[in-house]
XYZ file of C-alpha atoms in Angstrom:
449
model
C -53.709 28.028 -226.975
C -50.614 26.882 -224.515
C -49.876 29.386 -221.905
C -46.099 29.241 -223.205
C -47.903 30.770 -226.373
C -50.413 32.725 -225.989
C -50.355 36.672 -225.847
C -51.774 36.876 -221.755
C -52.020 40.014 -220.761
C -49.348 41.510 -218.485
C -49.997 43.239 -215.411
C -51.534 46.589 -214.906
C -52.414 46.851 -218.250
C -54.166 44.988 -222.069
C -52.195 43.968 -224.471
C -50.664 46.622 -227.668
C -52.702 46.686 -230.776
C -52.269 47.591 -233.996
C -53.241 51.208 -234.718
C -56.215 51.785 -236.677
C -57.602 55.679 -237.835
C -60.862 54.512 -237.923
C -61.367 52.807 -234.392
C -59.050 53.794 -231.901
C -57.688 51.636 -229.961
C -58.195 52.529 -226.581
C -61.067 54.059 -224.569
C -63.069 54.418 -221.244
C -66.586 53.957 -223.182
C -67.438 53.203 -227.230
C -67.204 55.842 -229.606
C -70.178 58.442 -230.340
C -71.864 57.016 -232.306
C -70.893 53.392 -232.782
C -73.299 51.425 -234.616
C -75.535 53.754 -235.640
C -74.259 51.943 -239.425
C -76.622 48.920 -239.306
C -72.792 46.113 -239.582
C -72.448 42.680 -241.715
C -74.366 40.015 -239.143
C -76.700 42.665 -237.568
C -79.659 40.574 -238.052
C -78.132 37.444 -236.789
C -77.053 39.352 -233.656
C -80.345 40.978 -232.934
C -81.619 37.130 -233.026
C -79.763 35.713 -231.029
C -79.893 38.691 -228.116
C -83.246 38.392 -228.313
C -83.503 34.123 -227.948
C -80.892 34.673 -224.797
C -82.642 37.512 -223.590
C -85.302 35.171 -223.749
C -83.628 32.112 -222.673
C -82.672 34.032 -219.766
C -85.104 35.185 -218.671
C -87.320 32.301 -218.951
C -84.701 29.801 -216.307
C -83.780 33.193 -214.197
C -87.851 32.631 -213.314
C -87.061 29.680 -212.485
C -84.253 30.247 -210.609
C -86.159 32.601 -208.850
C -89.187 30.191 -208.080
C -86.669 28.177 -205.740
C -84.906 30.213 -204.450
C -87.660 31.443 -202.691
C -89.172 28.144 -202.312
C -86.468 26.172 -200.940
C -85.619 28.164 -197.743
C -89.238 28.548 -197.539
C -89.665 25.183 -197.486
C -87.193 24.929 -194.551
C -89.083 27.491 -192.647
C -91.731 24.725 -192.172
C -89.454 22.119 -190.972
C -86.679 24.604 -188.387
C -86.792 27.045 -187.381
C -82.722 27.574 -186.789
C -81.448 29.997 -188.788
C -78.058 27.392 -189.672
C -80.201 25.019 -191.118
C -82.822 27.266 -193.198
C -79.412 29.058 -194.311
C -77.468 25.868 -195.765
C -80.760 24.919 -198.117
C -79.707 28.833 -199.393
C -75.094 27.295 -199.359
C -76.201 23.708 -201.399
C -77.667 25.913 -204.397
C -74.490 27.392 -204.673
C -72.316 25.468 -203.056
C -71.346 24.101 -206.440
C -69.394 27.232 -207.770
C -66.704 26.634 -204.777
C -67.120 22.452 -206.321
C -66.781 22.098 -209.949
C -66.326 25.330 -211.025
C -62.935 25.718 -212.490
C -63.268 22.224 -214.257
C -66.434 23.145 -215.506
C -64.366 26.288 -217.281
C -62.386 23.529 -218.114
C -65.255 22.242 -220.732
C -66.780 25.501 -221.711
C -63.663 26.399 -223.545
C -63.561 22.867 -225.046
C -67.573 22.081 -226.234
C -69.743 23.528 -227.295
C -71.521 26.026 -225.537
C -75.100 25.448 -226.032
C -74.774 21.996 -226.039
C -73.826 22.641 -222.438
C -77.070 24.676 -221.891
C -79.036 22.232 -222.864
C -77.471 19.733 -220.475
C -77.470 21.276 -217.920
C -81.260 21.852 -218.111
C -81.550 18.427 -218.022
C -79.682 18.798 -215.103
C -82.124 21.130 -213.721
C -85.145 19.125 -214.468
C -84.203 15.657 -213.129
C -83.950 17.894 -209.736
C -87.062 19.724 -209.845
C -88.392 16.036 -210.560
C -87.091 14.733 -207.811
C -88.294 16.944 -205.520
C -91.802 16.739 -206.858
C -91.164 12.722 -206.194
C -90.046 13.892 -202.475
C -92.884 16.220 -201.846
C -95.871 14.344 -203.307
C -94.402 11.043 -200.578
C -94.835 13.104 -198.089
C -90.472 13.250 -197.801
C -89.323 16.774 -198.683
C -87.332 16.804 -195.630
C -84.076 18.812 -195.029
C -81.846 16.211 -196.777
C -83.882 16.480 -199.539
C -83.975 19.792 -199.921
C -80.585 19.302 -199.629
C -80.449 17.224 -202.404
C -81.941 19.579 -204.545
C -80.394 22.450 -204.340
C -76.992 20.834 -204.244
C -78.597 19.181 -208.454
C -80.000 22.797 -209.148
C -77.064 24.293 -207.742
C -73.759 22.199 -210.086
C -76.331 23.087 -212.855
C -76.084 26.225 -212.764
C -72.247 26.364 -213.094
C -72.129 24.577 -216.377
C -75.239 26.973 -216.606
C -74.790 30.473 -216.502
C -71.237 29.713 -217.223
C -71.564 28.883 -220.657
C -74.022 31.330 -221.014
C -71.787 33.941 -220.469
C -69.147 32.583 -221.873
C -71.491 32.522 -225.321
C -72.368 35.855 -226.274
C -69.441 37.181 -227.899
C -69.626 35.190 -230.388
C -73.494 35.399 -230.824
C -73.618 39.016 -230.641
C -71.117 41.671 -232.588
C -68.936 43.728 -230.811
C -71.115 46.970 -231.381
C -74.054 44.681 -229.656
C -72.287 43.940 -226.977
C -72.617 46.582 -223.878
C -76.357 46.437 -224.926
C -76.887 42.488 -225.265
C -75.155 41.968 -221.699
C -77.583 44.755 -220.708
C -80.166 43.243 -221.367
C -79.787 39.283 -220.610
C -78.476 41.069 -216.855
C -81.713 43.022 -216.458
C -83.510 39.685 -217.618
C -82.008 37.151 -215.189
C -81.962 39.875 -212.454
C -85.979 41.118 -212.712
C -87.111 37.708 -213.041
C -84.725 36.281 -210.793
C -84.887 38.899 -207.675
C -88.492 39.996 -209.180
C -91.072 38.396 -211.131
C -89.122 35.251 -209.510
C -89.488 35.577 -205.703
C -92.737 36.810 -206.022
C -94.570 34.272 -208.765
C -93.142 31.915 -205.426
C -94.247 33.563 -203.411
C -97.949 32.566 -204.518
C -97.361 29.507 -205.735
C -95.708 28.133 -202.379
C -99.089 29.440 -201.540
C -100.983 27.158 -204.008
C -98.627 24.176 -202.675
C -95.528 22.851 -203.300
C -95.682 20.627 -205.644
C -97.074 23.611 -207.748
C -94.356 25.567 -207.555
C -92.284 22.915 -207.810
C -93.718 21.410 -211.442
C -94.606 24.881 -212.513
C -90.164 25.675 -211.980
C -90.013 22.165 -214.287
C -91.703 23.473 -216.628
C -89.657 26.819 -217.144
C -87.036 24.585 -217.938
C -88.344 22.750 -220.698
C -89.662 25.713 -222.162
C -86.048 27.446 -221.914
C -84.476 24.510 -223.867
C -87.406 24.708 -226.941
C -86.144 28.456 -226.846
C -81.991 28.150 -227.225
C -82.770 26.046 -230.127
C -83.203 29.270 -231.983
C -79.720 30.629 -231.681
C -77.639 31.044 -235.120
C -74.249 30.327 -235.297
C -71.231 28.240 -234.511
C -70.484 28.412 -230.148
C -67.648 25.315 -229.618
C -64.468 27.950 -228.696
C -61.895 28.501 -231.728
C -58.535 27.149 -230.857
C -55.709 27.359 -233.505
C -54.589 23.486 -234.811
C -51.477 23.442 -233.356
C -52.265 24.156 -230.316
C -50.232 21.222 -227.396
C -52.524 19.422 -225.586
C -52.389 20.853 -222.073
C -54.165 19.123 -218.573
C -56.951 19.811 -216.955
C -54.696 21.352 -214.661
C -52.445 23.522 -217.098
C -56.065 24.740 -218.538
C -56.968 25.637 -215.497
C -54.341 27.447 -214.388
C -53.893 28.757 -217.647
C -58.166 30.597 -216.913
C -56.862 31.880 -213.332
C -53.209 33.448 -214.906
C -55.752 36.000 -216.775
C -57.319 36.963 -214.067
C -54.533 37.315 -211.754
C -52.348 39.344 -214.052
C -53.981 41.513 -214.757
C -55.071 44.867 -211.899
C -58.058 45.244 -213.136
C -59.808 42.088 -214.078
C -57.587 41.455 -210.635
C -59.899 43.696 -208.009
C -62.746 43.400 -209.934
C -62.948 39.925 -209.020
C -61.394 40.558 -205.044
C -64.067 43.728 -205.048
C -67.191 40.684 -206.174
C -65.476 38.703 -203.801
C -67.029 40.837 -200.404
C -69.880 41.674 -202.354
C -71.193 38.658 -203.371
C -70.735 37.292 -199.485
C -73.050 40.230 -198.226
C -75.427 38.883 -201.079
C -75.270 35.753 -199.566
C -75.625 36.404 -195.954
C -78.709 38.736 -196.943
C -80.115 35.783 -199.027
C -79.742 32.866 -196.443
C -80.774 35.229 -193.277
C -83.228 37.044 -195.414
C -86.366 34.664 -195.000
C -86.052 34.227 -191.463
C -85.897 38.163 -190.423
C -88.712 38.512 -192.490
C -91.227 36.617 -190.803
C -89.559 35.796 -187.277
C -88.658 39.377 -186.721
C -90.483 41.452 -188.890
C -93.798 39.466 -188.614
C -93.963 39.541 -192.609
C -96.595 36.554 -194.810
C -95.198 34.452 -197.186
C -96.994 37.305 -200.127
C -95.053 40.371 -198.156
C -91.491 39.121 -198.185
C -92.039 37.894 -201.804
C -92.393 42.408 -202.009
C -89.263 42.998 -200.057
C -87.245 39.842 -202.086
C -88.379 41.760 -205.499
C -87.312 44.943 -204.849
C -84.001 43.754 -205.464
C -85.299 42.500 -209.096
C -87.140 45.755 -209.341
C -84.074 48.043 -208.948
C -82.552 45.693 -211.182
C -84.952 46.476 -214.285
C -83.867 50.263 -213.393
C -80.693 49.457 -213.274
C -80.680 47.611 -216.795
C -82.189 50.130 -218.533
C -80.928 53.484 -217.671
C -76.852 51.609 -217.300
C -76.147 52.619 -220.559
C -76.979 56.972 -219.214
C -75.787 56.348 -216.034
C -72.047 54.974 -217.965
C -72.399 58.547 -219.511
C -73.431 60.549 -216.694
C -71.217 58.787 -214.502
C -68.786 55.966 -216.132
C -68.322 53.186 -215.416
C -66.232 53.633 -212.981
C -68.700 55.748 -211.515
C -71.274 53.068 -211.802
C -69.337 50.395 -210.366
C -68.516 52.079 -207.016
C -72.720 52.881 -207.115
C -73.293 48.700 -206.286
C -70.520 49.392 -203.042
C -73.217 51.693 -201.672
C -75.941 49.850 -203.048
C -74.845 46.447 -201.510
C -74.633 48.464 -198.287
C -77.673 49.733 -198.210
C -78.772 46.991 -199.033
C -77.198 44.156 -195.657
C -77.455 47.528 -193.731
C -81.441 47.828 -193.798
C -82.247 45.076 -191.735
C -79.740 45.869 -188.530
C -81.181 49.031 -188.352
C -85.445 48.848 -188.875
C -88.076 45.819 -189.385
C -89.966 48.702 -191.498
C -91.102 46.402 -194.262
C -90.479 49.715 -196.871
C -86.919 50.721 -195.013
C -85.732 47.132 -195.848
C -87.181 46.698 -199.850
C -85.571 50.122 -200.383
C -82.471 49.059 -199.793
C -83.124 46.134 -201.523
C -84.274 48.160 -204.150
C -80.447 49.714 -203.956
C -78.727 47.012 -203.677
C -80.289 45.489 -207.156
C -79.557 48.798 -208.979
C -75.657 49.171 -208.388
C -75.783 44.990 -208.509
C -77.049 45.130 -212.138
C -74.768 48.353 -213.336
C -71.545 46.671 -212.324
C -72.845 43.448 -213.651
C -73.399 45.454 -217.068
C -70.314 46.499 -217.230
C -67.664 43.576 -215.412
C -69.113 41.813 -217.978
C -68.451 44.320 -221.254
C -65.305 44.910 -220.099
C -63.892 41.030 -220.267
C -65.736 40.429 -223.350
C -63.222 42.973 -224.537
C -59.980 42.214 -222.165
C -59.609 38.150 -222.380
C -59.447 35.799 -225.695
C -62.940 33.593 -226.950
C -60.302 30.610 -226.344
C -59.548 31.451 -222.557
C -63.177 32.923 -221.665
C -64.946 29.868 -220.194
C -61.738 29.323 -217.939
C -61.834 32.900 -216.224
C -65.239 34.113 -216.220
C -65.261 30.371 -214.114
C -62.184 31.599 -212.202
C -63.945 35.152 -211.610
C -67.462 33.510 -210.861
C -65.316 31.106 -207.930
C -64.327 34.761 -206.241
C -68.179 36.255 -206.831
C -70.671 33.154 -206.820
C -67.658 31.139 -204.373
C -67.908 33.834 -202.072
C -72.147 33.225 -201.362
C -71.874 29.869 -200.123
C -69.431 31.810 -197.706
C -71.428 34.044 -196.980
C -74.432 32.233 -196.573
C -72.584 30.276 -193.619
C -70.853 32.522 -192.382
C -74.079 34.796 -191.319
C -75.640 31.180 -190.816
C -73.355 30.837 -187.859
C -72.717 34.534 -186.789
C -77.151 35.549 -186.392
C -76.788 31.941 -184.299
C -74.939 32.667 -181.334
C -74.524 37.288 -182.007
C -78.025 37.420 -183.683
C -79.820 38.203 -187.188
C -79.010 42.254 -186.718
C -75.334 41.481 -185.666
C -74.432 39.467 -188.858
C -76.421 42.273 -191.137
C -74.385 44.720 -189.337
C -71.063 42.837 -189.803
C -71.891 42.520 -193.446
C -72.400 46.297 -193.758
C -68.993 47.734 -192.511
C -67.343 44.895 -195.050
C -68.647 46.307 -197.653
C -67.930 50.152 -197.043
C -63.988 48.840 -196.207
C -64.364 48.156 -200.120
C -64.381 51.904 -200.807
C -60.724 52.754 -201.152
C -59.269 50.287 -202.398
C -61.750 50.512 -205.163
C -61.199 53.567 -205.572
C -57.137 53.178 -205.615
C -57.588 50.193 -208.208
C -59.871 51.167 -210.617
C -59.419 54.164 -211.838
C -59.828 56.212 -214.929
C -56.252 55.489 -216.620
C -56.748 51.517 -215.456
C -59.946 51.660 -217.114
C -59.149 54.072 -220.359
C -56.336 51.007 -221.542
C -59.861 48.573 -221.743
C -59.732 47.531 -226.235
C -62.930 48.565 -227.691
C -62.541 45.597 -229.767
C -62.496 42.102 -229.006
C -59.612 40.233 -228.864
C -59.551 36.317 -230.733
C -57.519 33.037 -229.642
């Protein structure tokens, strides 16, 4: 839809919708009792939810293994914080380089087919790393190249999967689907993946990478069971626009709505903290906390345990605290996560901070995804998600890079303290802009193109 004709979101409020006495147009949370009756398409929606959860679990299990294995492989080559954090940086740098252009692809082509292509690229990258290990040439250049390829594939996969959910799942099941998908993503990526990665790496880098490749292959089989049409719906009279014009439309949707804008900016800071934590904690764990690889896996897995608790309790937390309180919990959880290694080397205290960070992260993820899926039209959802992730995931390599440089000259503890302060500075602007009134304007039915 051309930006000049689309009913774009105006600053600070969503567009007006016709009144419907049976379905109130706006509410902070879905009305009590919604979804009690089985609506048309319920079974299809349930099946697609199960497929998406399974696909997410398997691919993120593989991602969690690589996130554990590649930086630890780097620590066997060098003890430089900057060089080790560079490996983590390659996994997220593509969000800065191609996210907006990928959003255009996601709003134009079959989103399920893009997921297949992304997993094919992942398999090629893993095969290249396996070949390097077999030839005893898995140095930093090979790790960087493999990380960049996996990062590029991740941009396509995550942008496509997030934009695909509204077409795969009925509105009444949207929050539940987001909770289970986000929960599977966090538990497997942050809990099972790192733990399994530590065990596999102890058995050998080749075994760890081979298992990862097998997981990506299995995920492609699971995806074949998804039912529906996943090419974005567009109007026949939609004029042809350039790639840059389509990118600009996605950016305008994000920037012109106050709630979407503050969520993106807040997540930029939070994601930079996560990027620094993930990049520097392997060195902190091995060299300052004196943990072995399995103990470090336990600490990293605490993120997943927190995410699992968050996924299981997000609906109850929303009822108790509201979406605003649930998302505010992520600010406090992320602050605790990055503050712990700045203040102590006790493994269990650091793991406790990781648990709070993981739980807060899932509360934010579920609520922000649900809000955006109801506010943004399907035809522009891929570009919006790409723009939002540019602010969030794109900040992870910046956080990893800044953290590596700070740690190189000022030490690891100072760096973690720096990011703790950055997180706490978000509290006032968040509370001033993410208000109950702003959340009350979120529609309870999705927008159409």
